[in-house]
Amino acid sequence: MNSPQRMRRATIRDVARAAGVHPSTVSRALGNGGQANALVNAETRARILRIAAELNFRPDIAARTLKTGQSHTVGVLLPDLTNPLFPPIVRGLEDRFAEDGFVVLLGNTDDDAQRGELVLEGLLSRGVDALVVATARRDGTQFLELSRRLPIVLINRVFDDQLVPSVATDEVAGVRMAVEHVYRLGHRRIAHVAGPQDLSTGRNRYRGYVAEMGRLGLTVEDSMVCRAGLYSPDEGSRCARELLQGPHERPTAIVAANDMLAIGCYQALHALGLNCPEDVAIVGFNDAPFSDLLSPPLTSIRFPHYQVGLEAAQLVLERIGDPSAPIKVIFLPPELVVRGSTCTKSTT
Amino acid sequence: MNSPQRMRRATIRDVARAAGVHPSTVSRALGNGGQANALVNAETRARILRIAAELNFRPDIAARTLKTGQSHTVGVLLPDLTNPLFPPIVRGLEDRFAEDGFVVLLGNTDDDAQRGELVLEGLLSRGVDALVVATARRDGTQFLELSRRLPIVLINRVFDDQLVPSVATDEVAGVRMAVEHVYRLGHRRIAHVAGPQDLSTGRNRYRGYVAEMGRLGLTVEDSMVCRAGLYSPDEGSRCARELLQGPHERPTAIVAANDMLAIGCYQALHALGLNCPEDVAIVGFNDAPFSDLLSPPLTSIRFPHYQVGLEAAQLVLERIGDPSAPIKVIFLPPELVVRGSTCTKSTT
DNA sequence: GGAGCGGTTGCAAACGATTGTAAGTTACAC
DNA sequence: GTGTAACTTACAATCGTTTGCAACCGCTCC
């Protein structure tokens, strides 16, 4: 319980001495190198393991890293952990990585190129074995360059030329599900509160809306689309008013590009004395944690963020194992969560 | 642009050769050791720095760590990053650490002792220079033990004997602010929907309620307190009904131990045909991101989570710099955010 | 002119693990 | 009885950096 050398951690040499073998034998016995089983006698191995446990031995990863060049560490670059999108993704990454003894080094860039460069430096000099990149900057050239040297997996962002492995959610498919959902409920005048068009999310979701309307044989009228400048309730409210108060026939359903915008739609409906879902059905996007707390609970599109993390980690591990593994680009489908804002017979 | 040895990173020896000096001189010139300025001629130093930059040299942290025993890495142990409480804290930690060239290694324990042990092992064997611990388990004995070997800072949790540096929000003060707030608005029958009493948060908040009621000269009636079994809207609703429907005189204000519970109170009020804030005022706790989206917007107590991270990092750095630095225990005060659920003349 | 002294730089030994290769053992077959 | 193969284990070099110590240089001062 009170081992004598409590102050300094036991090294592989201490174990070797205690077991009466050479350090190299201990190293092989612990088999963290990989080719453990064959190179050392079963009994010796058992003895070593026992003694190592007794001495509370833990290999010094820095030493191993120096020797092998493998840090068992993966850098994760993201704009801002505070964005609720990311925690589940990071969780997914960590959970999968933990299975293989990898650990995550976080770096927040705030979408600031300079800070991003600094953080990247820090990660690289710590010898990360791979990089998971979720920063949104458009020019990924530096990562293309880097990806020749170490495995890189992109998250929520694919390069157009698809030369880099990536995992993303299928936003277009998400909006299409939303539109189809209200269509099936009988709605034909389906409006869209679009997000900021300078963000990829805003653009993609708008595209999805247009695509699905087309598929359903509905025409996209200008008066049925309003572009929000921000993902905020206020902008959502403004857009909803515009859509609902125009001279044209009123829409009976609104597909919002985001839950925040959907909340704004609620406020607008309320102000105009309209009911949801009776007068106007509303569909949000993202299924934020509070979506089911609204009244009525908001029908929304949920993304498997945790899964994204899981898959990205999987991809990383595959490529670490075999750097020439095929470059995969994975799209994860979203899920439609139906709640009271589109169906009167709501659950709960 | 296309340096010859692009595949292997330049080492300190490469720089030395290019500069015509000994590696040790380069090491000193780069001065990452600390005592840079004095030991090497200014001109030589300039030349070395220039060449190092040209060669795109980045020190191998693993090697440095092995030699110096300092990894410039801090482990952060928390139950679940997905809990919205944590991202801002982690952000705060990272931001402060980044200033000093430290980086954060995350470990999620899920409040599972076994997993926690495993994660801790992983962090320790990676030679973290310090630990920030936010896991909630009651027995911190292992950390007390550990804290003799490396700096440990506790977050949102202080040991009763205060032998460990820690940063926490002052929950008791928070509830007191909430109670005082409604008192000032004229309420005298102030009820409390308490959180689970087996969680420190639940207990502390309950204590705060009792303390402030006492200070205000109000008696705490049993019928004015209801204990929720979970931090969920359903439990909040159950408790609110119990408080509002009992045989006793109805409370005019409810201080909930958590925003989730407060949402439950909303639902109960709605079901009973009562209005908020006219009939009953409600105060939440935590100021969750959705609190201002509710109708009416929820008055709540906001905690400076980001600040907690900042302060914790500061504490860690202080103790790394001087392990015998005094043990500080920092309480950060919360902030009362007044919204529509307590005042009819609500902002927005 | 030699001792002493800053100011610089080189030398070499670490840090703790991994791993190719050599050496030792045993058993077996010829 | 020895050659061979299969197993085990020991040896020693190595990863890239830091750092105590020695060495060197050009001075000044006695």
JSON list of N, CA and C in Angstrom, two decimals, chain B residues 8 20-21 40 43 45 59 74 79 93 119 124 147 179 190-191 202 220 236-237 290-291 296-297 300 323 332 346:
[
{"chain": "B", "resi": 8, "resn": "ARG", "atom": "N", "xyz": [10.45, 14.22, -43.03]},
{"chain": "B", "resi": 8, "resn": "ARG", "atom": "CA", "xyz": [10.75, 14.15, -41.61]},
{"chain": "B", "resi": 8, "resn": "ARG", "atom": "C", "xyz": [10.97, 15.55, -41.07]},
{"chain": "B", "resi": 20, "resn": "GLY", "atom": "N", "xyz": [26.05, 25.67, -38.04]},
{"chain": "B", "resi": 20, "resn": "GLY", "atom": "CA", "xyz": [27.44, 25.47, -37.70]},
{"chain": "B", "resi": 20, "resn": "GLY", "atom": "C", "xyz": [27.74, 25.57, -36.22]},
{"chain": "B", "resi": 21, "resn": "VAL", "atom": "N", "xyz": [26.78, 25.15, -35.41]},
{"chain": "B", "resi": 21, "resn": "VAL", "atom": "CA", "xyz": [27.00, 25.15, -33.97]},
{"chain": "B", "resi": 21, "resn": "VAL", "atom": "C", "xyz": [26.61, 23.79, -33.40]},
{"chain": "B", "resi": 40, "resn": "VAL", "atom": "N", "xyz": [23.70, 32.59, -24.45]},
{"chain": "B", "resi": 40, "resn": "VAL", "atom": "CA", "xyz": [24.15, 32.50, -25.83]},
{"chain": "B", "resi": 40, "resn": "VAL", "atom": "C", "xyz": [24.26, 33.89, -26.46]},
{"chain": "B", "resi": 43, "resn": "GLU", "atom": "N", "xyz": [24.12, 37.52, -31.44]},
{"chain": "B", "resi": 43, "resn": "GLU", "atom": "CA", "xyz": [24.21, 37.29, -32.89]},
{"chain": "B", "resi": 43, "resn": "GLU", "atom": "C", "xyz": [23.95, 35.83, -33.24]},
{"chain": "B", "resi": 45, "resn": "ARG", "atom": "N", "xyz": [22.43, 33.72, -31.59]},
{"chain": "B", "resi": 45, "resn": "ARG", "atom": "CA", "xyz": [21.03, 33.43, -31.31]},
{"chain": "B", "resi": 45, "resn": "ARG", "atom": "C", "xyz": [20.16, 33.83, -32.50]},
{"chain": "B", "resi": 59, "resn": "PRO", "atom": "N", "xyz": [10.11, 22.05, -32.05]},
{"chain": "B", "resi": 59, "resn": "PRO", "atom": "CA", "xyz": [10.68, 21.10, -31.08]},
{"chain": "B", "resi": 59, "resn": "PRO", "atom": "C", "xyz": [9.74, 19.91, -30.87]},
{"chain": "B", "resi": 74, "resn": "VAL", "atom": "N", "xyz": [-2.35, 19.60, -19.45]},
{"chain": "B", "resi": 74, "resn": "VAL", "atom": "CA", "xyz": [-3.15, 19.49, -18.24]},
{"chain": "B", "resi": 74, "resn": "VAL", "atom": "C", "xyz": [-4.35, 18.59, -18.50]},
{"chain": "B", "resi": 79, "resn": "PRO", "atom": "N", "xyz": [-17.44, 14.67, -15.86]},
{"chain": "B", "resi": 79, "resn": "PRO", "atom": "CA", "xyz": [-18.38, 13.57, -16.00]},
{"chain": "B", "resi": 79, "resn": "PRO", "atom": "C", "xyz": [-18.84, 13.42, -17.45]},
{"chain": "B", "resi": 93, "resn": "LEU", "atom": "N", "xyz": [-10.81, 27.21, -19.49]},
{"chain": "B", "resi": 93, "resn": "LEU", "atom": "CA", "xyz": [-9.56, 26.54, -19.19]},
{"chain": "B", "resi": 93, "resn": "LEU", "atom": "C", "xyz": [-8.61, 26.65, -20.37]},
{"chain": "B", "resi": 119, "resn": "VAL", "atom": "N", "xyz": [-9.59, 6.41, -17.29]},
{"chain": "B", "resi": 119, "resn": "VAL", "atom": "CA", "xyz": [-9.28, 7.70, -17.89]},
{"chain": "B", "resi": 119, "resn": "VAL", "atom": "C", "xyz": [-8.15, 8.37, -17.14]},
{"chain": "B", "resi": 124, "resn": "LEU", "atom": "N", "xyz": [-2.55, 10.25, -16.54]},
{"chain": "B", "resi": 124, "resn": "LEU", "atom": "CA", "xyz": [-1.32, 10.23, -15.75]},
{"chain": "B", "resi": 124, "resn": "LEU", "atom": "C", "xyz": [-0.15, 9.68, -16.55]},
{"chain": "B", "resi": 147, "resn": "SER", "atom": "N", "xyz": [-2.88, 14.61, -5.04]},
{"chain": "B", "resi": 147, "resn": "SER", "atom": "CA", "xyz": [-2.54, 16.02, -5.00]},
{"chain": "B", "resi": 147, "resn": "SER", "atom": "C", "xyz": [-1.20, 16.24, -4.31]},
{"chain": "B", "resi": 179, "resn": "VAL", "atom": "N", "xyz": [-34.36, 34.12, -3.88]},
{"chain": "B", "resi": 179, "resn": "VAL", "atom": "CA", "xyz": [-35.40, 34.31, -2.86]},
{"chain": "B", "resi": 179, "resn": "VAL", "atom": "C", "xyz": [-35.55, 35.79, -2.53]},
{"chain": "B", "resi": 190, "resn": "ILE", "atom": "N", "xyz": [-43.23, 32.06, -0.34]},
{"chain": "B", "resi": 190, "resn": "ILE", "atom": "CA", "xyz": [-42.24, 31.66, -1.34]},
{"chain": "B", "resi": 190, "resn": "ILE", "atom": "C", "xyz": [-41.93, 30.17, -1.19]},
{"chain": "B", "resi": 191, "resn": "ALA", "atom": "N", "xyz": [-42.24, 29.43, -2.24]},
{"chain": "B", "resi": 191, "resn": "ALA", "atom": "CA", "xyz": [-42.04, 27.97, -2.18]},
{"chain": "B", "resi": 191, "resn": "ALA", "atom": "C", "xyz": [-40.75, 27.58, -2.89]},
{"chain": "B", "resi": 202, "resn": "GLY", "atom": "N", "xyz": [-28.49, 19.90, -5.35]},
{"chain": "B", "resi": 202, "resn": "GLY", "atom": "CA", "xyz": [-29.81, 19.90, -4.74]},
{"chain": "B", "resi": 202, "resn": "GLY", "atom": "C", "xyz": [-29.75, 20.30, -3.27]},
{"chain": "B", "resi": 220, "resn": "VAL", "atom": "N", "xyz": [-40.04, 28.58, 7.17]},
{"chain": "B", "resi": 220, "resn": "VAL", "atom": "CA", "xyz": [-40.04, 27.57, 6.11]},
{"chain": "B", "resi": 220, "resn": "VAL", "atom": "C", "xyz": [-41.04, 26.49, 6.49]},
{"chain": "B", "resi": 236, "resn": "GLY", "atom": "N", "xyz": [-40.63, 18.55, -11.99]},
{"chain": "B", "resi": 236, "resn": "GLY", "atom": "CA", "xyz": [-40.94, 19.93, -11.65]},
{"chain": "B", "resi": 236, "resn": "GLY", "atom": "C", "xyz": [-42.44, 20.16, -11.65]},
{"chain": "B", "resi": 237, "resn": "SER", "atom": "N", "xyz": [-43.07, 19.58, -12.64]},
{"chain": "B", "resi": 237, "resn": "SER", "atom": "CA", "xyz": [-44.51, 19.72, -12.76]},
{"chain": "B", "resi": 237, "resn": "SER", "atom": "C", "xyz": [-45.22, 19.05, -11.58]},
{"chain": "B", "resi": 290, "resn": "PHE", "atom": "N", "xyz": [-31.88, 28.17, -23.19]},
{"chain": "B", "resi": 290, "resn": "PHE", "atom": "CA", "xyz": [-33.25, 28.32, -23.69]},
{"chain": "B", "resi": 290, "resn": "PHE", "atom": "C", "xyz": [-34.12, 29.14, -22.76]},
{"chain": "B", "resi": 291, "resn": "SER", "atom": "N", "xyz": [-33.56, 29.55, -21.61]},
{"chain": "B", "resi": 291, "resn": "SER", "atom": "CA", "xyz": [-34.40, 30.18, -20.60]},
{"chain": "B", "resi": 291, "resn": "SER", "atom": "C", "xyz": [-35.10, 31.45, -21.11]},
{"chain": "B", "resi": 296, "resn": "PRO", "atom": "N", "xyz": [-43.55, 32.92, -20.21]},
{"chain": "B", "resi": 296, "resn": "PRO", "atom": "CA", "xyz": [-42.70, 34.12, -20.26]},
{"chain": "B", "resi": 296, "resn": "PRO", "atom": "C", "xyz": [-41.24, 33.73, -20.10]},
{"chain": "B", "resi": 297, "resn": "PRO", "atom": "N", "xyz": [-40.36, 34.61, -20.60]},
{"chain": "B", "resi": 297, "resn": "PRO", "atom": "CA", "xyz": [-38.93, 34.36, -20.40]},
{"chain": "B", "resi": 297, "resn": "PRO", "atom": "C", "xyz": [-38.64, 34.16, -18.92]},
{"chain": "B", "resi": 300, "resn": "SER", "atom": "N", "xyz": [-33.78, 33.81, -13.96]},
{"chain": "B", "resi": 300, "resn": "SER", "atom": "CA", "xyz": [-32.93, 32.71, -13.54]},
{"chain": "B", "resi": 300, "resn": "SER", "atom": "C", "xyz": [-31.63, 33.22, -12.94]},
{"chain": "B", "resi": 323, "resn": "PRO", "atom": "N", "xyz": [4.75, 24.95, -6.49]},
{"chain": "B", "resi": 323, "resn": "PRO", "atom": "CA", "xyz": [3.92, 23.91, -5.87]},
{"chain": "B", "resi": 323, "resn": "PRO", "atom": "C", "xyz": [3.58, 24.19, -4.42]},
{"chain": "B", "resi": 332, "resn": "LEU", "atom": "N", "xyz": [-17.09, 31.88, -6.96]},
{"chain": "B", "resi": 332, "resn": "LEU", "atom": "CA", "xyz": [-17.50, 32.91, -7.90]},
{"chain": "B", "resi": 332, "resn": "LEU", "atom": "C", "xyz": [-19.00, 33.18, -7.72]},
{"chain": "B", "resi": 346, "resn": "SER", "atom": "N", "xyz": [-41.72, 43.05, -18.18]},
{"chain": "B", "resi": 346, "resn": "SER", "atom": "CA", "xyz": [-40.51, 42.33, -18.58]},
{"chain": "B", "resi": 346, "resn": "SER", "atom": "C", "xyz": [-39.79, 43.05, -19.70]}
]
